[in-house]
């Protein structure tokens, strides 16, 4: 069983799909590991570390040659996989809705593409969930990015020259990223409030010492869909939410938006008119900017200013913490493959519950129900 680990080629991608730690664990299972030269360099993992863990280091052609499984952070280009075994598994974050053409290309090439972001939200798959592990770091980094752009201090400071007021931070969307953003802003000393369409998150917000901001007594507050993800809300709820948020936004210094709906454009949470009510020097960090953005005027990959408010739209925020993001991502991949490792066959054998959920292509066809039509 040969497992290939490739150097990421997407612009700005600094993560790597395996670390010396996980290479050593795969070797212990009996797998042969081949790592592309400098695959981990941008995440501070040297080739020698991989070699010491039992991997062979080489150029991409030799690494891919005869591979049964190819690991990636983002899906590798099909053209670079020449030489991999027929039916080889491509295990990575494959962005199935946003890059359907690549999925079709995997099918045409006869590969079995496994999209790690389709991992079901069930108890036994928690340790395999790349969305959770990467969102956790994104929520943390979003607050640091806001602090770097904000021209004032976060905590209240009492000095001989007078008192510095604490920053007011508002987190919109209380999933994994939002919860970590709340915790990080609180650690930095900000006054934190948060909102979400799912009423179940109110207790989580309170448990972190933040103030919940919720629409009450309006149909449509229970916005939790399958797998704990948010769903779109009723028009009545959206109107009431916009009115409540508008009044609250005008008093905030920092806003972090994290709202995503799988397979859909990110919901618009903040309009240009609402931005205009915020104080000059305020900062908004849009973690959904690559899916269309929660904030009107946000630009992917840029920090822009509107009405005196900075809108931070960094792409691929987990990759801004490449060493830790790679460590967690690679453990997700190892936890997934090792959980299904059949010692007799010397390879992983998937079950229906998880296999059918994440498998995009097989035997030359796109087979995932979520991509039907």
Coordinates of C-alpha atoms in Angstrom, one line a residue:
X1 CA 0.0 0.0 0.0
X2 CA 1.8 3.1 -1.3
X3 CA 0.6 6.5 0.1
X4 CA 1.8 9.6 -1.8
X5 CA 2.0 13.0 -0.1
X6 CA 2.1 15.9 -2.5
X7 CA 3.4 19.5 -2.3
X8 CA 0.4 21.8 -2.5
X9 CA 0.3 23.9 -5.7
X10 CA -2.7 26.2 -5.0
X11 CA -1.6 29.9 -4.7
X12 CA -1.1 30.8 -1.0
X13 CA -1.5 27.2 0.3
X14 CA 1.2 26.6 2.9
X15 CA -0.3 23.5 4.6
X16 CA 0.7 19.9 3.9
X17 CA -1.4 16.8 4.2
X18 CA 1.1 14.7 6.3
X19 CA 3.6 15.5 8.9
X20 CA 6.6 13.4 10.1
X21 CA 4.3 12.4 13.0
X22 CA 1.6 10.9 10.8
X23 CA 4.1 9.4 8.3
X24 CA 5.6 7.4 11.2
X25 CA 2.1 6.2 12.2
X26 CA 1.3 5.2 8.6
X27 CA 4.6 3.3 8.3
X28 CA 3.7 1.5 11.6
X29 CA 0.5 0.3 9.9
X30 CA 2.6 -1.3 7.1
X31 CA 2.2 1.4 4.5
X32 CA 4.9 2.7 2.2
X33 CA 5.1 6.5 2.3
X34 CA 6.5 8.7 -0.5
X35 CA 6.7 12.5 0.1
X36 CA 7.3 15.1 -2.6
X37 CA 10.4 17.1 -2.1
X38 CA 9.8 20.3 0.0
X39 CA 6.1 19.3 0.6
X40 CA 6.2 20.5 4.2
X41 CA 8.7 23.3 3.8
X42 CA 6.2 26.2 4.0
X43 CA 4.8 24.6 7.2
X44 CA 8.2 24.2 8.8
X45 CA 8.5 20.4 8.2
X46 CA 11.8 19.6 6.7
X47 CA 12.4 16.7 4.3
X48 CA 14.8 15.1 6.7
X49 CA 12.0 14.8 9.3
X50 CA 9.9 12.8 6.8
X51 CA 12.9 10.6 5.9
X52 CA 13.6 10.0 9.6
X53 CA 10.0 8.9 10.0
X54 CA 10.4 6.3 7.3
X55 CA 9.3 8.1 4.1
X56 CA 11.1 8.2 0.8
X57 CA 11.6 11.7 -0.6
X58 CA 11.4 12.4 -4.4
X59 CA 10.0 14.5 -7.2
X60 CA 6.3 14.3 -7.9
X61 CA 6.5 11.8 -10.8
X62 CA 8.3 9.2 -8.7
X63 CA 6.1 9.9 -5.6
X64 CA 2.9 9.4 -7.6
X65 CA 4.1 6.4 -9.5
X66 CA 2.2 3.3 -8.3
X67 CA 0.4 5.2 -5.5
X68 CA -2.7 3.5 -4.1
X69 CA -3.6 6.6 -2.1
X70 CA -2.8 10.3 -2.7
X71 CA -3.1 12.7 0.2
X72 CA -3.6 16.4 -0.3
X73 CA -4.9 19.5 1.5
X74 CA -6.5 20.7 -1.6
X75 CA -7.3 18.4 -4.5
X76 CA -4.3 17.9 -6.8
X77 CA -4.6 18.6 -10.5
X78 CA -5.5 15.4 -12.4
X79 CA -2.7 16.0 -14.9
X80 CA -0.1 15.7 -12.1
X81 CA -1.4 12.2 -11.1
X82 CA -0.1 10.3 -14.1
X83 CA 1.3 7.0 -12.9
X84 CA -1.0 6.5 -9.9
X85 CA -2.7 3.1 -9.8
X86 CA -6.1 2.7 -11.5
X87 CA -8.8 3.4 -8.9
X88 CA -6.3 5.2 -6.6
X89 CA -7.9 7.1 -3.8
X90 CA -7.6 10.9 -3.8
X91 CA -8.1 11.9 -0.1
X92 CA -8.2 15.7 0.4
X93 CA -10.4 18.8 0.7
X94 CA -11.9 18.7 -2.8
X95 CA -14.3 21.7 -2.8
X96 CA -16.9 19.5 -4.6
X97 CA -19.5 22.3 -5.1
X98 CA -17.0 25.0 -6.1
X99 CA -14.8 22.9 -8.3
X100 CA -17.1 20.4 -10.0
X101 CA -14.9 20.3 -13.2
X102 CA -12.0 18.8 -11.2
X103 CA -14.4 16.2 -9.7
X104 CA -15.5 15.2 -13.2
X105 CA -11.9 14.9 -14.2
X106 CA -11.2 12.5 -11.3
X107 CA -14.1 10.4 -12.5
X108 CA -12.9 10.4 -16.1
X109 CA -9.4 9.4 -15.0
X110 CA -10.8 6.4 -13.0
X111 CA -9.8 7.7 -9.5
X112 CA -11.9 7.3 -6.4
X113 CA -12.1 10.8 -5.0
X114 CA -12.9 11.1 -1.3
X115 CA -13.9 14.6 -0.1
X116 CA -12.9 15.1 3.5
X117 CA -15.2 18.1 3.9
X118 CA -18.2 15.8 3.3
X119 CA -17.3 13.8 6.5
X120 CA -20.6 13.3 8.4
X121 CA -21.1 15.1 11.7
X122 CA -21.3 11.9 13.8
X123 CA -19.6 11.1 17.0
X124 CA -17.2 8.5 15.6
X125 CA -16.1 10.8 12.8
X126 CA -15.2 13.8 15.0
X127 CA -11.5 13.1 14.9
X128 CA -11.7 12.9 11.1
X129 CA -13.5 16.3 10.6
X130 CA -11.2 18.7 8.7
X131 CA -13.8 21.5 8.7
X132 CA -13.9 21.5 12.5
X133 CA -10.1 21.4 13.0
X134 CA -9.4 24.1 10.4
X135 CA -12.3 26.3 11.4
X136 CA -11.1 26.3 15.0
X137 CA -7.8 27.8 13.9
X138 CA -9.5 30.2 11.5
X139 CA -11.6 31.6 14.4
X140 CA -8.5 32.2 16.5
X141 CA -6.6 33.8 13.6
X142 CA -9.5 36.0 12.7
X143 CA -9.4 37.8 16.0
X144 CA -5.6 38.2 15.7
X145 CA -6.1 39.6 12.2
X146 CA -8.7 42.0 13.6
X147 CA -6.3 43.1 16.4
X148 CA -3.5 43.7 13.9
X149 CA -5.8 46.1 11.9
X150 CA -7.5 47.7 14.8
X151 CA -5.8 51.0 15.9
X152 CA -6.6 50.5 19.6
X153 CA -6.0 48.0 22.4
X154 CA -8.4 45.2 23.1
X155 CA -8.4 45.1 27.0
X156 CA -9.4 47.9 29.4
X157 CA -6.3 49.5 30.8
X158 CA -6.2 51.9 33.7
X159 CA -3.1 54.1 33.6
X160 CA -1.9 57.3 35.2
X161 CA -2.7 59.0 31.9
X162 CA -6.3 57.8 32.0
X163 CA -8.4 54.7 31.2
X164 CA -8.4 52.9 27.9
X165 CA -11.8 51.4 27.2
X166 CA -12.2 47.7 26.3
X167 CA -13.0 46.9 22.7
X168 CA -16.4 45.7 21.9
X169 CA -16.3 42.5 19.7
X170 CA -19.4 41.0 18.0
X171 CA -19.2 37.4 16.6
X172 CA -21.8 36.5 13.9
X173 CA -22.2 32.8 13.5
X174 CA -21.4 30.5 16.4
X175 CA -20.1 27.4 14.8
X176 CA -16.6 26.0 15.5
X177 CA -14.9 29.2 14.2
X178 CA -17.3 31.5 16.0
X179 CA -16.8 29.8 19.4
X180 CA -13.0 30.0 19.1
X181 CA -13.3 33.7 18.0
X182 CA -15.4 34.4 21.1
X183 CA -12.9 32.6 23.4
X184 CA -9.9 34.4 21.8
X185 CA -11.5 37.8 21.9
X186 CA -12.4 37.2 25.6
X187 CA -8.8 36.2 26.3
X188 CA -7.5 39.4 24.7
X189 CA -9.8 41.4 27.1
X190 CA -12.6 42.5 24.7
X191 CA -16.3 42.8 25.7
X192 CA -17.8 40.0 23.5
X193 CA -21.3 39.5 22.2
X194 CA -22.5 36.9 19.6
X195 CA -25.5 35.8 17.6
X196 CA -26.5 32.8 15.5
X197 CA -29.7 31.5 13.8
X198 CA -29.6 28.3 15.9
X199 CA -31.2 28.9 19.3
X200 CA -29.2 26.0 20.7
X201 CA -26.0 28.1 20.6
X202 CA -27.2 30.6 23.2
X203 CA -26.0 28.4 26.1
X204 CA -22.6 28.0 24.3
X205 CA -22.3 31.7 24.0
X206 CA -23.1 32.2 27.7
X207 CA -20.7 29.4 28.7
X208 CA -17.8 31.4 27.2
X209 CA -18.7 34.6 29.1
X210 CA -20.2 36.4 26.1
X211 CA -23.5 38.1 25.7
X212 CA -26.0 36.4 23.3
X213 CA -27.9 38.7 20.9
X214 CA -31.0 36.9 19.6
X215 CA -34.3 37.6 18.0
X216 CA -37.1 36.4 20.2
X217 CA -40.6 35.4 19.4
X218 CA -40.3 35.3 15.6
X219 CA -41.0 32.2 13.5
X220 CA -37.9 30.7 12.1
X221 CA -35.4 31.0 15.0
X222 CA -34.6 27.2 15.0
X223 CA -32.2 27.3 12.0
X224 CA -30.4 24.0 12.6
X225 CA -30.3 21.7 9.6
X226 CA -28.8 18.2 9.2
X227 CA -25.4 17.6 10.8
X228 CA -25.6 20.7 13.0
X229 CA -25.2 23.1 10.1
X230 CA -27.3 26.3 9.7
X231 CA -30.1 26.5 7.2
X232 CA -31.7 29.5 5.5
X233 CA -34.2 31.4 7.7
X234 CA -37.8 32.6 7.2
X235 CA -38.3 36.1 5.7
X236 CA -39.8 37.2 9.0
X237 CA -36.8 36.1 10.9
X238 CA -34.4 37.7 8.5
X239 CA -36.1 41.1 8.8
X240 CA -36.2 41.0 12.6
X241 CA -32.5 39.8 12.7
X242 CA -31.4 42.7 10.4
X243 CA -33.2 45.2 12.6
X244 CA -31.6 43.8 15.8
X245 CA -28.2 43.5 14.3
X246 CA -28.3 47.1 12.9
X247 CA -28.8 48.6 16.3
X248 CA -26.0 46.4 17.8
X249 CA -23.4 46.9 15.0
X250 CA -23.3 50.6 15.4
X251 CA -21.8 50.2 18.9
X252 CA -19.1 47.6 17.9
X253 CA -15.4 48.0 17.3
X254 CA -14.7 44.5 16.0
X255 CA -17.0 42.2 14.1
X256 CA -16.2 38.6 13.1
X257 CA -18.5 36.9 10.6
X258 CA -18.4 33.2 10.1
X259 CA -21.7 32.1 8.6
X260 CA -21.6 29.4 5.9
X261 CA -24.3 27.2 4.4
X262 CA -22.9 24.0 2.7
X263 CA -23.3 24.1 -1.1
X264 CA -24.8 27.6 -1.1
X265 CA -23.3 31.2 -1.3
X266 CA -22.5 32.6 2.1
X267 CA -25.6 34.5 3.6
X268 CA -25.3 38.3 3.6
X269 CA -25.2 39.5 7.2
X270 CA -23.9 43.0 7.0
X271 CA -25.0 45.6 4.3
X272 CA -23.1 48.6 3.1
X273 CA -25.7 50.8 4.9
X274 CA -25.0 48.9 8.2
X275 CA -21.2 49.4 7.7
X276 CA -21.9 53.2 7.4
X277 CA -23.3 53.2 11.0
X278 CA -20.1 51.8 12.5
X279 CA -17.5 54.0 14.1
X280 CA -14.5 54.9 11.9
X281 CA -11.5 52.7 12.8
X282 CA -13.7 49.7 13.4
X283 CA -12.7 46.3 11.8
X284 CA -14.8 43.6 10.2
X285 CA -13.3 40.2 9.5
X286 CA -15.2 38.1 6.9
X287 CA -14.3 34.4 7.3
X288 CA -16.8 33.6 4.5
X289 CA -15.3 35.8 1.9
X290 CA -14.3 32.9 -0.4
X291 CA -17.9 31.7 -0.6
X292 CA -19.2 35.2 -1.6
X293 CA -18.9 36.9 1.8
X294 CA -21.1 37.8 4.7
X295 CA -20.2 41.4 4.4
X296 CA -21.2 43.7 1.4
X297 CA -18.0 45.1 -0.1
X298 CA -15.6 42.4 1.2
X299 CA -13.0 41.4 -1.3
X300 CA -11.3 38.0 -1.2
X301 CA -7.6 38.3 -0.6
X302 CA -7.7 42.0 0.4
X303 CA -8.2 44.4 3.2
X304 CA -10.5 47.2 2.0
X305 CA -11.9 50.2 3.7
X306 CA -15.5 51.5 3.4
X307 CA -17.0 54.3 5.4
X308 CA -13.9 54.3 7.6
X309 CA -14.3 50.7 8.5
X310 CA -11.7 48.1 7.5
X311 CA -13.0 44.9 6.0
X312 CA -10.5 42.0 6.2
X313 CA -11.0 39.3 3.6
X314 CA -8.0 37.0 3.8
X315 CA -8.2 33.8 1.8
X316 CA -7.6 30.4 3.3
X317 CA -7.2 31.6 6.9
X318 CA -6.1 28.3 8.3
X319 CA -3.1 28.4 6.0
X320 CA -2.0 31.5 7.8
X321 CA -1.1 29.2 10.7
X322 CA 0.5 26.5 8.5
X323 CA 2.3 24.4 11.1
X324 CA -0.6 23.8 13.5
X325 CA -3.1 23.6 10.6
X326 CA -1.0 20.9 8.9
X327 CA -0.6 19.0 12.2
X328 CA -4.4 18.9 12.8
X329 CA -5.3 18.3 9.1
X330 CA -2.8 15.4 8.8
X331 CA -4.2 13.8 12.0
X332 CA -7.7 14.0 10.6
X333 CA -6.5 12.1 7.5
X334 CA -4.6 9.5 9.6
X335 CA -7.6 9.1 12.0
X336 CA -9.8 8.5 9.0
X337 CA -7.6 6.0 7.1
X338 CA -6.4 4.1 10.2
X339 CA -10.0 3.7 11.5
X340 CA -10.8 1.6 8.5
X341 CA -7.4 -0.2 8.1
X342 CA -7.8 -3.9 7.5
X343 CA -4.7 -5.6 8.7
X344 CA -5.3 -8.7 6.6
X345 CA -5.6 -6.7 3.3
X346 CA -3.0 -4.2 4.4
X347 CA -5.3 -1.3 3.3
X348 CA -8.3 0.7 4.5
X349 CA -11.8 -0.7 3.7
X350 CA -14.6 1.9 4.0
X351 CA -18.0 1.2 5.5
X352 CA -21.2 2.5 3.9
X353 CA -22.0 5.2 6.4
X354 CA -18.8 7.2 6.0
X355 CA -17.7 5.8 2.6
X356 CA -20.9 6.7 0.8
X357 CA -21.0 10.2 2.5
X358 CA -17.5 11.3 1.3
X359 CA -17.0 9.3 -1.9
X360 CA -17.4 11.5 -4.9
X361 CA -16.3 9.3 -7.8
X362 CA -15.8 5.6 -8.5
X363 CA -15.5 3.4 -11.6
X364 CA -15.5 6.4 -13.9
X365 CA -18.6 8.0 -12.6
X366 CA -19.6 10.7 -10.1
X367 CA -21.5 8.7 -7.5
X368 CA -22.2 11.2 -4.6
X369 CA -25.9 12.0 -4.1
X370 CA -25.1 15.6 -3.1
X371 CA -23.6 16.2 -6.6
X372 CA -26.5 14.5 -8.5
X373 CA -27.6 16.7 -11.4

